[in-house]
PDB file of C-alpha atoms in Angstrom:
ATOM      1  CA  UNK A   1      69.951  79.182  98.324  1.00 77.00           C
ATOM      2  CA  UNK A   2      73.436  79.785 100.728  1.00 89.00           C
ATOM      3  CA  UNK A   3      73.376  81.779 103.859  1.00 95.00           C
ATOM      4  CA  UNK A   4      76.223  84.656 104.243  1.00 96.00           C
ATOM      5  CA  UNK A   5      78.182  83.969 107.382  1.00 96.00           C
ATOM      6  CA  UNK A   6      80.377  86.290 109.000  1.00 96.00           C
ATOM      7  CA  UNK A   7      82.644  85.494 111.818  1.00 97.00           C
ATOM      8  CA  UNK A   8      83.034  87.754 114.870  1.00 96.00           C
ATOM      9  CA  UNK A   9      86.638  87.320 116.051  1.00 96.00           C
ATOM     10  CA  UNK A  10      89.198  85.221 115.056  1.00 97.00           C
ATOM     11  CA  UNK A  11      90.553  83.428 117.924  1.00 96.00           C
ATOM     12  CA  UNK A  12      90.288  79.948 118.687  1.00 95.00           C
ATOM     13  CA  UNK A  13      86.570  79.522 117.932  1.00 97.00           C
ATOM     14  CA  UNK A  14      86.764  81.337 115.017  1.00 98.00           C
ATOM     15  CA  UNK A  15      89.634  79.972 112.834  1.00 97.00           C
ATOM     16  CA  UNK A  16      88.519  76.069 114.101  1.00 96.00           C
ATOM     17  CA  UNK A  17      84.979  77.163 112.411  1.00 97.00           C
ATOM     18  CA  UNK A  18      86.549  78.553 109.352  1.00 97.00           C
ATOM     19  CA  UNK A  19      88.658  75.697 109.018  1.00 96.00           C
ATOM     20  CA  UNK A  20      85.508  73.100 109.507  1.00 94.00           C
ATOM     21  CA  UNK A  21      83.556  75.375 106.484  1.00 94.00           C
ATOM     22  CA  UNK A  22      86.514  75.460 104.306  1.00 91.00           C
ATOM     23  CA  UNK A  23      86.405  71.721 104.945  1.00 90.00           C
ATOM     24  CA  UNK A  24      83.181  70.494 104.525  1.00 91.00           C
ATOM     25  CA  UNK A  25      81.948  69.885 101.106  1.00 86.00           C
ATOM     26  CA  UNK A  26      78.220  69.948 102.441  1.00 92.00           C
ATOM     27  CA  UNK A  27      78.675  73.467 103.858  1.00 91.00           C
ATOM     28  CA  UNK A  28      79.081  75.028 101.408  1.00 87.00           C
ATOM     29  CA  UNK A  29      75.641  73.801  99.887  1.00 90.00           C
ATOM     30  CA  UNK A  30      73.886  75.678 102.483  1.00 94.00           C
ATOM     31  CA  UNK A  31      76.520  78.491 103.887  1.00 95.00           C
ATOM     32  CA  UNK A  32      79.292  80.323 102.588  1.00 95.00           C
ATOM     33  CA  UNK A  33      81.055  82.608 104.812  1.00 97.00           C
ATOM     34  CA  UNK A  34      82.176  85.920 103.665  1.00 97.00           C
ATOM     35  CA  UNK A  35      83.586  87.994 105.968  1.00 97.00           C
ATOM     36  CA  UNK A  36      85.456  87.958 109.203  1.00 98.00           C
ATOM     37  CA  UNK A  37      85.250  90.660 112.228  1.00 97.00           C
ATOM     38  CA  UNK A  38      88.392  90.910 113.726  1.00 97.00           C
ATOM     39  CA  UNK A  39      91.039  93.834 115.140  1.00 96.00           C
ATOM     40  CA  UNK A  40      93.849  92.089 113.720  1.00 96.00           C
ATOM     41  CA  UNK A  41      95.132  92.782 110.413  1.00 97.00           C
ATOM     42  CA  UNK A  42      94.347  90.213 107.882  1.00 98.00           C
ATOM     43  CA  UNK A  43      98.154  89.407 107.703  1.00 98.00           C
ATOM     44  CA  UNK A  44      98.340  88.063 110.973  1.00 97.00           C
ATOM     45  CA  UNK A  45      95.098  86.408 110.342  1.00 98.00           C
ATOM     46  CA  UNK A  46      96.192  84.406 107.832  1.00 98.00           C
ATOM     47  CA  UNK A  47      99.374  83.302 109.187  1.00 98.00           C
ATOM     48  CA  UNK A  48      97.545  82.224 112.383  1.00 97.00           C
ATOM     49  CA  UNK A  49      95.009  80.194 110.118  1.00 97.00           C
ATOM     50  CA  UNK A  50      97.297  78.590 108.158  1.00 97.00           C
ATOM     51  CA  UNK A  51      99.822  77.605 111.203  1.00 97.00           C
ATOM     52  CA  UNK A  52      97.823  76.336 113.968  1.00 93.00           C
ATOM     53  CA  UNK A  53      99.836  75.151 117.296  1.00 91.00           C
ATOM     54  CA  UNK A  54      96.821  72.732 117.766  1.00 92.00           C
ATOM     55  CA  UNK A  55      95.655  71.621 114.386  1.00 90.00           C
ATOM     56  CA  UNK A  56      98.841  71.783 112.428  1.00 94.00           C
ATOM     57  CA  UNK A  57      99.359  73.581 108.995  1.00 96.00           C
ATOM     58  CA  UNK A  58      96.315  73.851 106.378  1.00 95.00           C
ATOM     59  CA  UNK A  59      97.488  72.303 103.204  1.00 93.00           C
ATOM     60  CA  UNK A  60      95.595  75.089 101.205  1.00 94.00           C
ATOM     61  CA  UNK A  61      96.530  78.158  99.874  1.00 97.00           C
ATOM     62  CA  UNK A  62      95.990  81.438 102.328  1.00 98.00           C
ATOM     63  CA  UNK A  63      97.257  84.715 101.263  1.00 98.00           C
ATOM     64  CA  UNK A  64      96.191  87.619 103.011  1.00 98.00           C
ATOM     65  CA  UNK A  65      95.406  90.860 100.682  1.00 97.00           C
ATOM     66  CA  UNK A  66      94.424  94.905 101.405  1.00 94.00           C
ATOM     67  CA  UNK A  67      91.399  94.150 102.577  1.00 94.00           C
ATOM     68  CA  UNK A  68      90.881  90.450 103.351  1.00 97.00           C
ATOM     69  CA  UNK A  69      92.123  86.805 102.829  1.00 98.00           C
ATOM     70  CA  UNK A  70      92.221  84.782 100.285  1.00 98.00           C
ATOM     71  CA  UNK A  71      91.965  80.829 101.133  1.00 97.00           C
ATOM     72  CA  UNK A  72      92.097  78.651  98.035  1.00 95.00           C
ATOM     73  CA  UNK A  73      90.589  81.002  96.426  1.00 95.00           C
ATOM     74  CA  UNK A  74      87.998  81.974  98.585  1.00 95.00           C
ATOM     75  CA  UNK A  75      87.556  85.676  99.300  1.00 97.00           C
ATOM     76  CA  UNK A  76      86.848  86.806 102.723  1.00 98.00           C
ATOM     77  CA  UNK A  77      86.509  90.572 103.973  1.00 98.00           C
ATOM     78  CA  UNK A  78      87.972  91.514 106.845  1.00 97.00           C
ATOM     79  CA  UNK A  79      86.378  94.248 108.902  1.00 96.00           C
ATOM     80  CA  UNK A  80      88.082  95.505 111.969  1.00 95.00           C
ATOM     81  CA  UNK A  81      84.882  97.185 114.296  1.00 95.00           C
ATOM     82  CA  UNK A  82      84.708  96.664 118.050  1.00 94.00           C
ATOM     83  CA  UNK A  83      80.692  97.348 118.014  1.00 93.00           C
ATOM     84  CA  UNK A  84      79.262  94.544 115.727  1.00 89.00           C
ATOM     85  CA  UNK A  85      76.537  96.942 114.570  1.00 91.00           C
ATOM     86  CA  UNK A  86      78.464  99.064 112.929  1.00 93.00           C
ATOM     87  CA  UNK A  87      79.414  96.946 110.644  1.00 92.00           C
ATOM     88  CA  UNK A  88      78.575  96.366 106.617  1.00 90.00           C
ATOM     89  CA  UNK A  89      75.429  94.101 107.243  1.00 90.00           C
ATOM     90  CA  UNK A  90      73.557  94.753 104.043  1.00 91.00           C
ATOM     91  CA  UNK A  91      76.189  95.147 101.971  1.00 92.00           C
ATOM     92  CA  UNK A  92      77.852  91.778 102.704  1.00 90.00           C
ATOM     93  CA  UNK A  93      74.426  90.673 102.566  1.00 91.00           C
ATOM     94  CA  UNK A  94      74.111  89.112 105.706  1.00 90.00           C
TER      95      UNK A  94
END
């Protein structure tokens, strides 16, 4: 049985975690995340994740879409609240 993760804000923190989970082949045994909490749209998100001034380019594929991103094939919501409880808990099964 996996655990739904959902990050709250995509700075720093967030898109080194992301790129960790995306990374690690034993993660994704236990967690998979699904969702990301963030006020930016999911555009700049995933030019930010794929180009990192730190970490350097990911070599996957990131594309961002309506209402997420999609990294190698991976769907991920993106919800844009500033109060954490109001968002889609149950429903992205967290």
């Amino acid at each position: 049985m996996t655990v739904n993760i959902a990050i709250n804000g995509f700075g720093r923190i967030g898109r080194c975690f992301l790129r960790v989970a995306m990374a690690d082949k034993e993660f994704s045994r236990y967690a998979t995340v699904v969702a990301i909490n963030d006020l930016t749209d999911p555009k700049t998100m995933a030019h930010l994740f794929k180009y990192d001034s730190t970490f350097g380019k990911y070599e996957g594929n990131v594309e961002p879409t309506e209402n997420g991103i999609v990294i190698d094939g991976h769907n991920l919501k993106v919800c844009s609240k500033k109060d954490p409880l109001k968002l889609p808990w149950k429903v992205l099964k967290i």
